[in-house]
PDB file of N, CA and C in Angstrom:
ATOM      1  N   MET J 269     166.130  90.049 112.885  1.00 91.00           N
ATOM      2  CA  MET J 269     164.878  90.118 112.142  1.00 91.00           C
ATOM      3  C   MET J 269     164.929  91.217 111.080  1.00 91.00           C
ATOM      4  N   LYS J 270     165.615  92.292 111.423  1.00 94.00           N
ATOM      5  CA  LYS J 270     165.693  93.402 110.479  1.00 94.00           C
ATOM      6  C   LYS J 270     166.414  92.979 109.201  1.00 94.00           C
ATOM      7  N   LYS J 271     167.405  92.098 109.316  1.00 96.00           N
ATOM      8  CA  LYS J 271     168.124  91.597 108.140  1.00 96.00           C
ATOM      9  C   LYS J 271     167.207  90.759 107.252  1.00 96.00           C
ATOM     10  N   ILE J 272     166.282  90.046 107.880  1.00 97.00           N
ATOM     11  CA  ILE J 272     165.322  89.253 107.105  1.00 97.00           C
ATOM     12  C   ILE J 272     164.418  90.171 106.288  1.00 97.00           C
ATOM     13  N   PHE J 273     163.966  91.273 106.902  1.00 97.00           N
ATOM     14  CA  PHE J 273     163.135  92.222 106.163  1.00 97.00           C
ATOM     15  C   PHE J 273     163.909  92.857 105.013  1.00 97.00           C
ATOM     16  N   LEU J 274     165.208  93.117 105.225  1.00 97.00           N
ATOM     17  CA  LEU J 274     166.032  93.662 104.147  1.00 97.00           C
ATOM     18  C   LEU J 274     166.164  92.649 103.010  1.00 97.00           C
ATOM     19  N   LEU J 275     166.364  91.391 103.354  1.00 97.00           N
ATOM     20  CA  LEU J 275     166.415  90.336 102.338  1.00 97.00           C
ATOM     21  C   LEU J 275     165.094  90.254 101.582  1.00 97.00           C
ATOM     22  N   LEU J 276     163.986  90.368 102.301  1.00 97.00           N
ATOM     23  CA  LEU J 276     162.671  90.336 101.652  1.00 97.00           C
ATOM     24  C   LEU J 276     162.465  91.536 100.731  1.00 97.00           C
ATOM     25  N   CYS J 277     163.072  92.667 101.066  1.00 97.00           N
ATOM     26  CA  CYS J 277     163.012  93.832 100.169  1.00 97.00           C
ATOM     27  C   CYS J 277     163.677  93.508  98.842  1.00 97.00           C
ATOM     28  N   PHE J 278     164.863  92.902  98.909  1.00 97.00           N
ATOM     29  CA  PHE J 278     165.562  92.542  97.672  1.00 97.00           C
ATOM     30  C   PHE J 278     164.782  91.504  96.876  1.00 97.00           C
ATOM     31  N   LEU J 279     164.213  90.525  97.566  1.00 97.00           N
ATOM     32  CA  LEU J 279     163.404  89.514  96.875  1.00 97.00           C
ATOM     33  C   LEU J 279     162.135  90.138  96.300  1.00 97.00           C
ATOM     34  N   GLY J 280     161.590  91.132  96.992  1.00 97.00           N
ATOM     35  CA  GLY J 280     160.399  91.829  96.527  1.00 97.00           C
ATOM     36  C   GLY J 280     160.640  92.627  95.258  1.00 97.00           C
ATOM     37  N   ILE J 281     161.891  92.958  94.993  1.00 97.00           N
ATOM     38  CA  ILE J 281     162.247  93.601  93.730  1.00 97.00           C
ATOM     39  C   ILE J 281     162.589  92.541  92.684  1.00 97.00           C
ATOM     40  N   ALA J 282     163.396  91.571  93.071  1.00 97.00           N
ATOM     41  CA  ALA J 282     163.922  90.591  92.118  1.00 97.00           C
ATOM     42  C   ALA J 282     162.835  89.705  91.506  1.00 97.00           C
ATOM     43  N   PHE J 283     161.970  89.131  92.318  1.00 96.00           N
ATOM     44  CA  PHE J 283     160.974  88.196  91.794  1.00 96.00           C
ATOM     45  C   PHE J 283     159.995  88.836  90.815  1.00 96.00           C
ATOM     46  N   PRO J 284     159.349  89.956  91.170  1.00 95.00           N
ATOM     47  CA  PRO J 284     158.416  90.534  90.200  1.00 95.00           C
ATOM     48  C   PRO J 284     159.093  90.958  88.895  1.00 95.00           C
ATOM     49  N   TYR J 285     160.271  91.548  88.995  1.00 96.00           N
ATOM     50  CA  TYR J 285     160.932  91.998  87.773  1.00 96.00           C
ATOM     51  C   TYR J 285     161.486  90.838  86.951  1.00 96.00           C
ATOM     52  N   TYR J 286     161.851  89.756  87.594  1.00 97.00           N
ATOM     53  CA  TYR J 286     162.268  88.559  86.860  1.00 97.00           C
ATOM     54  C   TYR J 286     161.118  88.088  85.959  1.00 97.00           C
ATOM     55  N   TYR J 287     159.932  88.003  86.550  1.00 95.00           N
ATOM     56  CA  TYR J 287     158.792  87.537  85.762  1.00 95.00           C
ATOM     57  C   TYR J 287     158.323  88.576  84.750  1.00 95.00           C
ATOM     58  N   LEU J 288     158.497  89.834  85.034  1.00 94.00           N
ATOM     59  CA  LEU J 288     158.185  90.856  84.050  1.00 94.00           C
ATOM     60  C   LEU J 288     159.114  90.747  82.846  1.00 94.00           C
ATOM     61  N   ILE J 289     160.396  90.527  83.098  1.00 95.00           N
ATOM     62  CA  ILE J 289     161.353  90.368  81.996  1.00 95.00           C
ATOM     63  C   ILE J 289     161.021  89.119  81.188  1.00 95.00           C
ATOM     64  N   LYS J 290     160.684  88.028  81.869  1.00 95.00           N
ATOM     65  CA  LYS J 290     160.290  86.804  81.159  1.00 95.00           C
ATOM     66  C   LYS J 290     159.041  87.047  80.299  1.00 95.00           C
ATOM     67  N   TYR J 291     158.080  87.798  80.831  1.00 94.00           N
ATOM     68  CA  TYR J 291     156.873  88.121  80.076  1.00 94.00           C
ATOM     69  C   TYR J 291     157.222  88.935  78.834  1.00 94.00           C
ATOM     70  N   LEU J 292     158.077  89.938  79.005  1.00 95.00           N
ATOM     71  CA  LEU J 292     158.461  90.784  77.867  1.00 95.00           C
ATOM     72  C   LEU J 292     159.271  90.005  76.836  1.00 95.00           C
ATOM     73  N   GLU J 293     160.121  89.097  77.281  1.00 96.00           N
ATOM     74  CA  GLU J 293     160.851  88.239  76.337  1.00 96.00           C
ATOM     75  C   GLU J 293     159.889  87.400  75.519  1.00 96.00           C
ATOM     76  N   ASP J 294     158.875  86.861  76.202  1.00 94.00           N
ATOM     77  CA  ASP J 294     157.880  86.035  75.522  1.00 94.00           C
ATOM     78  C   ASP J 294     157.090  86.840  74.496  1.00 94.00           C
ATOM     79  N   LYS J 295     156.904  88.118  74.732  1.00 93.00           N
ATOM     80  CA  LYS J 295     156.157  88.997  73.831  1.00 93.00           C
ATOM     81  C   LYS J 295     157.072  89.779  72.883  1.00 93.00           C
ATOM     82  N   ASN J 296     158.312  89.333  72.740  1.00 95.00           N
ATOM     83  CA  ASN J 296     159.298  90.003  71.867  1.00 95.00           C
ATOM     84  C   ASN J 296     159.494  91.467  72.241  1.00 95.00           C
ATOM     85  N   TRP J 297     159.499  91.737  73.548  1.00 94.00           N
ATOM     86  CA  TRP J 297     159.769  93.065  74.106  1.00 94.00           C
ATOM     87  C   TRP J 297     158.753  94.115  73.674  1.00 94.00           C
ATOM     88  N   VAL J 298     157.540  93.676  73.326  1.00 93.00           N
ATOM     89  CA  VAL J 298     156.458  94.600  72.986  1.00 93.00           C
ATOM     90  C   VAL J 298     155.521  94.679  74.190  1.00 93.00           C
ATOM     91  N   TRP J 299     155.344  95.873  74.737  1.00 92.00           N
ATOM     92  CA  TRP J 299     154.536  96.066  75.938  1.00 92.00           C
ATOM     93  C   TRP J 299     153.141  96.534  75.570  1.00 92.00           C
ATOM     94  N   SER J 300     152.141  95.838  76.059  1.00 92.00           N
ATOM     95  CA  SER J 300     150.750  96.242  75.908  1.00 92.00           C
ATOM     96  C   SER J 300     150.066  96.046  77.257  1.00 92.00           C
ATOM     97  N   LEU J 301     149.650  97.132  77.851  1.00 92.00           N
ATOM     98  CA  LEU J 301     149.023  97.070  79.171  1.00 92.00           C
ATOM     99  C   LEU J 301     147.721  96.276  79.130  1.00 92.00           C
ATOM    100  N   SER J 302     146.958  96.449  78.071  1.00 93.00           N
ATOM    101  CA  SER J 302     145.684  95.720  77.978  1.00 93.00           C
ATOM    102  C   SER J 302     145.932  94.210  77.840  1.00 93.00           C
ATOM    103  N   ASP J 303     146.926  93.816  77.045  1.00 93.00           N
ATOM    104  CA  ASP J 303     147.260  92.389  76.931  1.00 93.00           C
ATOM    105  C   ASP J 303     147.787  91.839  78.253  1.00 93.00           C
ATOM    106  N   PHE J 304     148.576  92.640  78.938  1.00 93.00           N
ATOM    107  CA  PHE J 304     149.145  92.207  80.214  1.00 93.00           C
ATOM    108  C   PHE J 304     148.031  91.887  81.209  1.00 93.00           C
ATOM    109  N   PHE J 305     147.073  92.794  81.370  1.00 91.00           N
ATOM    110  CA  PHE J 305     145.994  92.552  82.327  1.00 91.00           C
ATOM    111  C   PHE J 305     145.034  91.476  81.841  1.00 91.00           C
ATOM    112  N   ALA J 306     144.860  91.352  80.547  1.00 92.00           N
ATOM    113  CA  ALA J 306     144.016  90.266  80.029  1.00 92.00           C
ATOM    114  C   ALA J 306     144.641  88.910  80.365  1.00 92.00           C
ATOM    115  N   GLU J 307     145.948  88.799  80.185  1.00 93.00           N
ATOM    116  CA  GLU J 307     146.613  87.540  80.511  1.00 93.00           C
ATOM    117  C   GLU J 307     146.734  87.327  82.013  1.00 93.00           C
ATOM    118  N   ALA J 308     146.903  88.402  82.759  1.00 91.00           N
ATOM    119  CA  ALA J 308     147.010  88.275  84.219  1.00 91.00           C
ATOM    120  C   ALA J 308     145.706  87.787  84.828  1.00 91.00           C
ATOM    121  N   ASN J 309     144.593  88.071  84.177  1.00 91.00           N
ATOM    122  CA  ASN J 309     143.279  87.645  84.674  1.00 91.00           C
ATOM    123  C   ASN J 309     142.619  86.650  83.729  1.00 91.00           C
ATOM    124  N   SER J 310     143.423  85.794  83.127  1.00 92.00           N
ATOM    125  CA  SER J 310     142.906  84.874  82.115  1.00 92.00           C
ATOM    126  C   SER J 310     142.163  83.677  82.703  1.00 92.00           C
ATOM    127  N   ASN J 311     142.322  83.400  83.985  1.00 95.00           N
ATOM    128  CA  ASN J 311     141.568  82.311  84.607  1.00 95.00           C
ATOM    129  C   ASN J 311     141.222  82.690  86.047  1.00 95.00           C
ATOM    130  N   TYR J 312     140.394  81.870  86.675  1.00 95.00           N
ATOM    131  CA  TYR J 312     139.923  82.201  88.021  1.00 95.00           C
ATOM    132  C   TYR J 312     141.039  82.175  89.057  1.00 95.00           C
ATOM    133  N   ALA J 313     142.008  81.299  88.887  1.00 94.00           N
ATOM    134  CA  ALA J 313     143.103  81.217  89.858  1.00 94.00           C
ATOM    135  C   ALA J 313     143.942  82.494  89.849  1.00 94.00           C
ATOM    136  N   SER J 314     144.310  82.951  88.668  1.00 93.00           N
ATOM    137  CA  SER J 314     145.116  84.175  88.605  1.00 93.00           C
ATOM    138  C   SER J 314     144.285  85.401  88.986  1.00 93.00           C
ATOM    139  N   SER J 315     142.999  85.389  88.681  1.00 94.00           N
ATOM    140  CA  SER J 315     142.118  86.489  89.102  1.00 94.00           C
ATOM    141  C   SER J 315     142.006  86.540  90.621  1.00 94.00           C
ATOM    142  N   MET J 316     141.940  85.374  91.259  1.00 95.00           N
ATOM    143  CA  MET J 316     141.870  85.306  92.712  1.00 95.00           C
ATOM    144  C   MET J 316     143.140  85.880  93.330  1.00 95.00           C
ATOM    145  N   LEU J 317     144.304  85.535  92.778  1.00 94.00           N
ATOM    146  CA  LEU J 317     145.568  86.062  93.288  1.00 94.00           C
ATOM    147  C   LEU J 317     145.669  87.569  93.069  1.00 94.00           C
ATOM    148  N   SER J 318     145.192  88.039  91.923  1.00 93.00           N
ATOM    149  CA  SER J 318     145.197  89.479  91.648  1.00 93.00           C
ATOM    150  C   SER J 318     144.299  90.226  92.621  1.00 93.00           C
ATOM    151  N   ALA J 319     143.123  89.676  92.884  1.00 95.00           N
ATOM    152  CA  ALA J 319     142.195  90.317  93.819  1.00 95.00           C
ATOM    153  C   ALA J 319     142.773  90.322  95.235  1.00 95.00           C
ATOM    154  N   ASP J 320     143.361  89.218  95.635  1.00 96.00           N
ATOM    155  CA  ASP J 320     143.963  89.110  96.963  1.00 96.00           C
ATOM    156  C   ASP J 320     145.092  90.132  97.134  1.00 96.00           C
ATOM    157  N   LEU J 321     145.957  90.211  96.157  1.00 96.00           N
ATOM    158  CA  LEU J 321     147.063  91.159  96.204  1.00 96.00           C
ATOM    159  C   LEU J 321     146.560  92.602  96.140  1.00 96.00           C
ATOM    160  N   GLY J 322     145.541  92.839  95.343  1.00 95.00           N
ATOM    161  CA  GLY J 322     144.975  94.181  95.235  1.00 95.00           C
ATOM    162  C   GLY J 322     144.383  94.673  96.547  1.00 95.00           C
ATOM    163  N   VAL J 323     143.656  93.803  97.236  1.00 97.00           N
ATOM    164  CA  VAL J 323     143.061  94.172  98.522  1.00 97.00           C
ATOM    165  C   VAL J 323     144.161  94.392  99.563  1.00 97.00           C
ATOM    166  N   ALA J 324     145.178  93.546  99.559  1.00 97.00           N
ATOM    167  CA  ALA J 324     146.285  93.707 100.508  1.00 97.00           C
ATOM    168  C   ALA J 324     147.028  95.021 100.260  1.00 97.00           C
ATOM    169  N   ALA J 325     147.299  95.342  99.006  1.00 97.00           N
ATOM    170  CA  ALA J 325     148.001  96.581  98.678  1.00 97.00           C
ATOM    171  C   ALA J 325     147.147  97.797  99.018  1.00 97.00           C
ATOM    172  N   LEU J 326     145.847  97.725  98.754  1.00 97.00           N
ATOM    173  CA  LEU J 326     144.956  98.830  99.097  1.00 97.00           C
ATOM    174  C   LEU J 326     144.894  99.017 100.618  1.00 97.00           C
ATOM    175  N   SER J 327     144.858  97.930 101.358  1.00 98.00           N
ATOM    176  CA  SER J 327     144.855  98.004 102.818  1.00 98.00           C
ATOM    177  C   SER J 327     146.126  98.672 103.330  1.00 98.00           C
ATOM    178  N   PHE J 328     147.255  98.307 102.756  1.00 97.00           N
ATOM    179  CA  PHE J 328     148.525  98.917 103.152  1.00 97.00           C
ATOM    180  C   PHE J 328     148.535 100.399 102.806  1.00 97.00           C
ATOM    181  N   PHE J 329     148.036 100.752 101.640  1.00 97.00           N
ATOM    182  CA  PHE J 329     147.958 102.147 101.208  1.00 97.00           C
ATOM    183  C   PHE J 329     147.126 102.975 102.191  1.00 97.00           C
ATOM    184  N   ILE J 330     145.972 102.455 102.568  1.00 96.00           N
ATOM    185  CA  ILE J 330     145.097 103.155 103.517  1.00 96.00           C
ATOM    186  C   ILE J 330     145.768 103.255 104.884  1.00 96.00           C
ATOM    187  N   PHE J 331     146.426 102.189 105.304  1.00 94.00           N
ATOM    188  CA  PHE J 331     147.132 102.198 106.587  1.00 94.00           C
ATOM    189  C   PHE J 331     148.229 103.256 106.613  1.00 94.00           C
ATOM    190  N   ILE J 332     148.991 103.380 105.539  1.00 94.00           N
ATOM    191  CA  ILE J 332     150.077 104.363 105.474  1.00 94.00           C
ATOM    192  C   ILE J 332     149.507 105.780 105.530  1.00 94.00           C
ATOM    193  N   ILE J 333     148.431 106.021 104.806  1.00 93.00           N
ATOM    194  CA  ILE J 333     147.818 107.350 104.838  1.00 93.00           C
ATOM    195  C   ILE J 333     147.252 107.645 106.223  1.00 93.00           C
ATOM    196  N   TYR J 334     146.598 106.670 106.835  1.00 93.00           N
ATOM    197  CA  TYR J 334     146.072 106.844 108.194  1.00 93.00           C
ATOM    198  C   TYR J 334     147.216 107.128 109.170  1.00 93.00           C
ATOM    199  N   SER J 335     148.307 106.396 109.062  1.00 88.00           N
ATOM    200  CA  SER J 335     149.469 106.606 109.931  1.00 88.00           C
ATOM    201  C   SER J 335     150.036 108.002 109.748  1.00 88.00           C
ATOM    202  N   PHE J 336     150.015 108.494 108.520  1.00 89.00           N
ATOM    203  CA  PHE J 336     150.532 109.835 108.246  1.00 89.00           C
ATOM    204  C   PHE J 336     149.694 110.898 108.953  1.00 89.00           C
ATOM    205  N   TYR J 337     148.373 110.744 108.924  1.00 88.00           N
ATOM    206  CA  TYR J 337     147.509 111.735 109.567  1.00 88.00           C
ATOM    207  C   TYR J 337     147.550 111.629 111.087  1.00 88.00           C
ATOM    208  N   LYS J 338     147.722 110.412 111.589  1.00 83.00           N
ATOM    209  CA  LYS J 338     147.770 110.227 113.045  1.00 83.00           C
ATOM    210  C   LYS J 338     149.095 110.735 113.611  1.00 83.00           C
ATOM    211  N   LYS J 339     150.196 110.404 112.953  1.00 80.00           N
ATOM    212  CA  LYS J 339     151.524 110.852 113.359  1.00 80.00           C
ATOM    213  C   LYS J 339     152.331 111.024 112.080  1.00 80.00           C
ATOM    214  N   PRO J 340     152.646 112.244 111.735  1.00 78.00           N
ATOM    215  CA  PRO J 340     153.326 112.473 110.456  1.00 78.00           C
ATOM    216  C   PRO J 340     154.615 111.656 110.295  1.00 78.00           C
ATOM    217  N   ILE J 341     154.619 110.819 109.279  1.00 77.00           N
ATOM    218  CA  ILE J 341     155.794 110.045 108.906  1.00 77.00           C
ATOM    219  C   ILE J 341     156.079 110.352 107.445  1.00 77.00           C
ATOM    220  N   LYS J 342     157.243 110.002 107.015  1.00 84.00           N
ATOM    221  CA  LYS J 342     157.585 110.216 105.611  1.00 84.00           C
ATOM    222  C   LYS J 342     157.031 109.050 104.795  1.00 84.00           C
ATOM    223  N   ILE J 343     155.922 109.306 104.098  1.00 88.00           N
ATOM    224  CA  ILE J 343     155.248 108.219 103.378  1.00 88.00           C
ATOM    225  C   ILE J 343     155.649 108.140 101.911  1.00 88.00           C
ATOM    226  N   LEU J 344     156.333 109.135 101.401  1.00 91.00           N
ATOM    227  CA  LEU J 344     156.657 109.141  99.977  1.00 91.00           C
ATOM    228  C   LEU J 344     157.471 107.909  99.577  1.00 91.00           C
ATOM    229  N   LYS J 345     158.398 107.498 100.424  1.00 93.00           N
ATOM    230  CA  LYS J 345     159.229 106.340 100.093  1.00 93.00           C
ATOM    231  C   LYS J 345     158.399 105.053 100.029  1.00 93.00           C
ATOM    232  N   TYR J 346     157.383 104.938 100.878  1.00 94.00           N
ATOM    233  CA  TYR J 346     156.531 103.745 100.842  1.00 94.00           C
ATOM    234  C   TYR J 346     155.608 103.766  99.629  1.00 94.00           C
ATOM    235  N   MET J 347     155.113 104.956  99.291  1.00 94.00           N
ATOM    236  CA  MET J 347     154.262 105.095  98.108  1.00 94.00           C
ATOM    237  C   MET J 347     155.070 104.803  96.836  1.00 94.00           C
ATOM    238  N   ALA J 348     156.304 105.269  96.790  1.00 95.00           N
ATOM    239  CA  ALA J 348     157.159 104.996  95.629  1.00 95.00           C
ATOM    240  C   ALA J 348     157.395 103.499  95.492  1.00 95.00           C
ATOM    241  N   CYS J 349     157.671 102.835  96.600  1.00 96.00           N
ATOM    242  CA  CYS J 349     157.867 101.378  96.561  1.00 96.00           C
ATOM    243  C   CYS J 349     156.607 100.667  96.086  1.00 96.00           C
ATOM    244  N   LEU J 350     155.461 101.110  96.599  1.00 96.00           N
ATOM    245  CA  LEU J 350     154.197 100.464  96.261  1.00 96.00           C
ATOM    246  C   LEU J 350     153.840 100.637  94.795  1.00 96.00           C
ATOM    247  N   PHE J 351     154.007 101.860  94.268  1.00 96.00           N
ATOM    248  CA  PHE J 351     153.548 102.123  92.908  1.00 96.00           C
ATOM    249  C   PHE J 351     154.614 101.888  91.841  1.00 96.00           C
ATOM    250  N   LEU J 352     155.891 101.928  92.193  1.00 95.00           N
ATOM    251  CA  LEU J 352     156.940 101.686  91.198  1.00 95.00           C
ATOM    252  C   LEU J 352     157.372 100.227  91.141  1.00 95.00           C
ATOM    253  N   VAL J 353     157.306  99.528  92.258  1.00 95.00           N
ATOM    254  CA  VAL J 353     157.676  98.107  92.269  1.00 95.00           C
ATOM    255  C   VAL J 353     156.456  97.269  92.618  1.00 95.00           C
ATOM    256  N   GLY J 354     155.928  97.450  93.811  1.00 96.00           N
ATOM    257  CA  GLY J 354     154.745  96.697  94.201  1.00 96.00           C
ATOM    258  C   GLY J 354     154.700  96.451  95.695  1.00 96.00           C
ATOM    259  N   PHE J 355     153.653  95.772  96.089  1.00 97.00           N
ATOM    260  CA  PHE J 355     153.428  95.457  97.493  1.00 97.00           C
ATOM    261  C   PHE J 355     154.535  94.559  98.036  1.00 97.00           C
ATOM    262  N   SER J 356     155.139  93.747  97.162  1.00 97.00           N
ATOM    263  CA  SER J 356     156.193  92.832  97.587  1.00 97.00           C
ATOM    264  C   SER J 356     157.435  93.561  98.075  1.00 97.00           C
ATOM    265  N   LEU J 357     157.600  94.813  97.713  1.00 97.00           N
ATOM    266  CA  LEU J 357     158.681  95.636  98.251  1.00 97.00           C
ATOM    267  C   LEU J 357     158.167  96.568  99.345  1.00 97.00           C
ATOM    268  N   ALA J 358     157.002  97.149  99.165  1.00 97.00           N
ATOM    269  CA  ALA J 358     156.507  98.176 100.082  1.00 97.00           C
ATOM    270  C   ALA J 358     156.329  97.655 101.506  1.00 97.00           C
ATOM    271  N   LEU J 359     155.733  96.495 101.668  1.00 97.00           N
ATOM    272  CA  LEU J 359     155.479  95.983 103.019  1.00 97.00           C
ATOM    273  C   LEU J 359     156.777  95.597 103.734  1.00 97.00           C
ATOM    274  N   PRO J 360     157.663  94.803 103.127  1.00 97.00           N
ATOM    275  CA  PRO J 360     158.914  94.503 103.843  1.00 97.00           C
ATOM    276  C   PRO J 360     159.749  95.751 104.119  1.00 97.00           C
ATOM    277  N   PHE J 361     159.704  96.733 103.211  1.00 97.00           N
ATOM    278  CA  PHE J 361     160.456  97.962 103.441  1.00 97.00           C
ATOM    279  C   PHE J 361     159.870  98.740 104.617  1.00 97.00           C
ATOM    280  N   TYR J 362     158.543  98.762 104.725  1.00 95.00           N
ATOM    281  CA  TYR J 362     157.906  99.421 105.870  1.00 95.00           C
ATOM    282  C   TYR J 362     158.319  98.723 107.166  1.00 95.00           C
ATOM    283  N   PHE J 363     158.285  97.390 107.175  1.00 95.00           N
ATOM    284  CA  PHE J 363     158.696  96.648 108.368  1.00 95.00           C
ATOM    285  C   PHE J 363     160.167  96.890 108.697  1.00 95.00           C
ATOM    286  N   TYR J 364     161.004  96.899 107.664  1.00 96.00           N
ATOM    287  CA  TYR J 364     162.430  97.155 107.877  1.00 96.00           C
ATOM    288  C   TYR J 364     162.650  98.557 108.446  1.00 96.00           C
ATOM    289  N   ASP J 365     161.992  99.516 107.873  1.00 93.00           N
ATOM    290  CA  ASP J 365     162.172 100.912 108.255  1.00 93.00           C
ATOM    291  C   ASP J 365     161.626 101.212 109.654  1.00 93.00           C
ATOM    292  N   ASN J 366     160.603 100.495 110.064  1.00 90.00           N
ATOM    293  CA  ASN J 366     159.938 100.764 111.335  1.00 90.00           C
ATOM    294  C   ASN J 366     160.089  99.629 112.342  1.00 90.00           C
ATOM    295  N   PHE J 367     161.087  98.786 112.158  1.00 91.00           N
ATOM    296  CA  PHE J 367     161.232  97.599 113.003  1.00 91.00           C
ATOM    297  C   PHE J 367     161.396  97.955 114.476  1.00 91.00           C
ATOM    298  N   ASP J 368     162.258  98.910 114.790  1.00 87.00           N
ATOM    299  CA  ASP J 368     162.499  99.259 116.194  1.00 87.00           C
ATOM    300  C   ASP J 368     161.240  99.814 116.849  1.00 87.00           C
ATOM    301  N   ASN J 369     160.505 100.615 116.115  1.00 82.00           N
ATOM    302  CA  ASN J 369     159.251 101.182 116.604  1.00 82.00           C
ATOM    303  C   ASN J 369     158.221 100.071 116.848  1.00 82.00           C
ATOM    304  N   LEU J 370     158.093  99.162 115.883  1.00 80.00           N
ATOM    305  CA  LEU J 370     157.130  98.069 116.013  1.00 80.00           C
ATOM    306  C   LEU J 370     157.528  97.121 117.132  1.00 80.00           C
ATOM    307  N   LYS J 371     158.820  96.886 117.280  1.00 80.00           N
ATOM    308  CA  LYS J 371     159.316  95.995 118.323  1.00 80.00           C
ATOM    309  C   LYS J 371     158.996  96.555 119.701  1.00 80.00           C
ATOM    310  N   SER J 372     159.189  97.849 119.902  1.00 80.00           N
ATOM    311  CA  SER J 372     158.880  98.450 121.202  1.00 80.00           C
ATOM    312  C   SER J 372     157.382  98.413 121.492  1.00 80.00           C
ATOM    313  N   ARG J 373     156.564  98.566 120.470  1.00 76.00           N
ATOM    314  CA  ARG J 373     155.111  98.485 120.659  1.00 76.00           C
ATOM    315  C   ARG J 373     154.700  97.071 121.062  1.00 76.00           C
ATOM    316  N   LEU J 374     155.297  96.064 120.424  1.00 76.00           N
ATOM    317  CA  LEU J 374     154.947  94.685 120.760  1.00 76.00           C
ATOM    318  C   LEU J 374     155.411  94.315 122.165  1.00 76.00           C
ATOM    319  N   ASN J 375     156.525  94.865 122.606  1.00 78.00           N
ATOM    320  CA  ASN J 375     157.012  94.569 123.950  1.00 78.00           C
ATOM    321  C   ASN J 375     156.137  95.215 125.020  1.00 78.00           C
ATOM    322  N   ASN J 376     155.413  96.273 124.677  1.00 75.00           N
ATOM    323  CA  ASN J 376     154.543  96.942 125.639  1.00 75.00           C
ATOM    324  C   ASN J 376     153.175  96.298 125.761  1.00 75.00           C
ATOM    325  N   ILE J 377     152.889  95.335 124.903  1.00 69.00           N
ATOM    326  CA  ILE J 377     151.560  94.680 124.940  1.00 69.00           C
ATOM    327  C   ILE J 377     151.534  93.628 126.031  1.00 69.00           C
TER     328      ILE J 377
END
């Protein structure tokens, strides 16, 4: 299972950046944050996906901070993944990094 999470980490980097590169190619490599978000929320379907992903990422962010206060863990690596790449890397990386811990907790239930 841990290998699957590692594969998902790589996919979590590859897929978002593939589409970012395609977006930049389409815009002749000119970056505009306001245009990016305007196009990302140009219809209700994409707005729904953005809202869904935003709530999921915020939930993960709060969970990581709560986990840090409950039992100090190194959260900088998860925050870097979340803010430099995205939730598609941060969550699988957290699962990969904490798989043995999570597995023992599930076996005790």
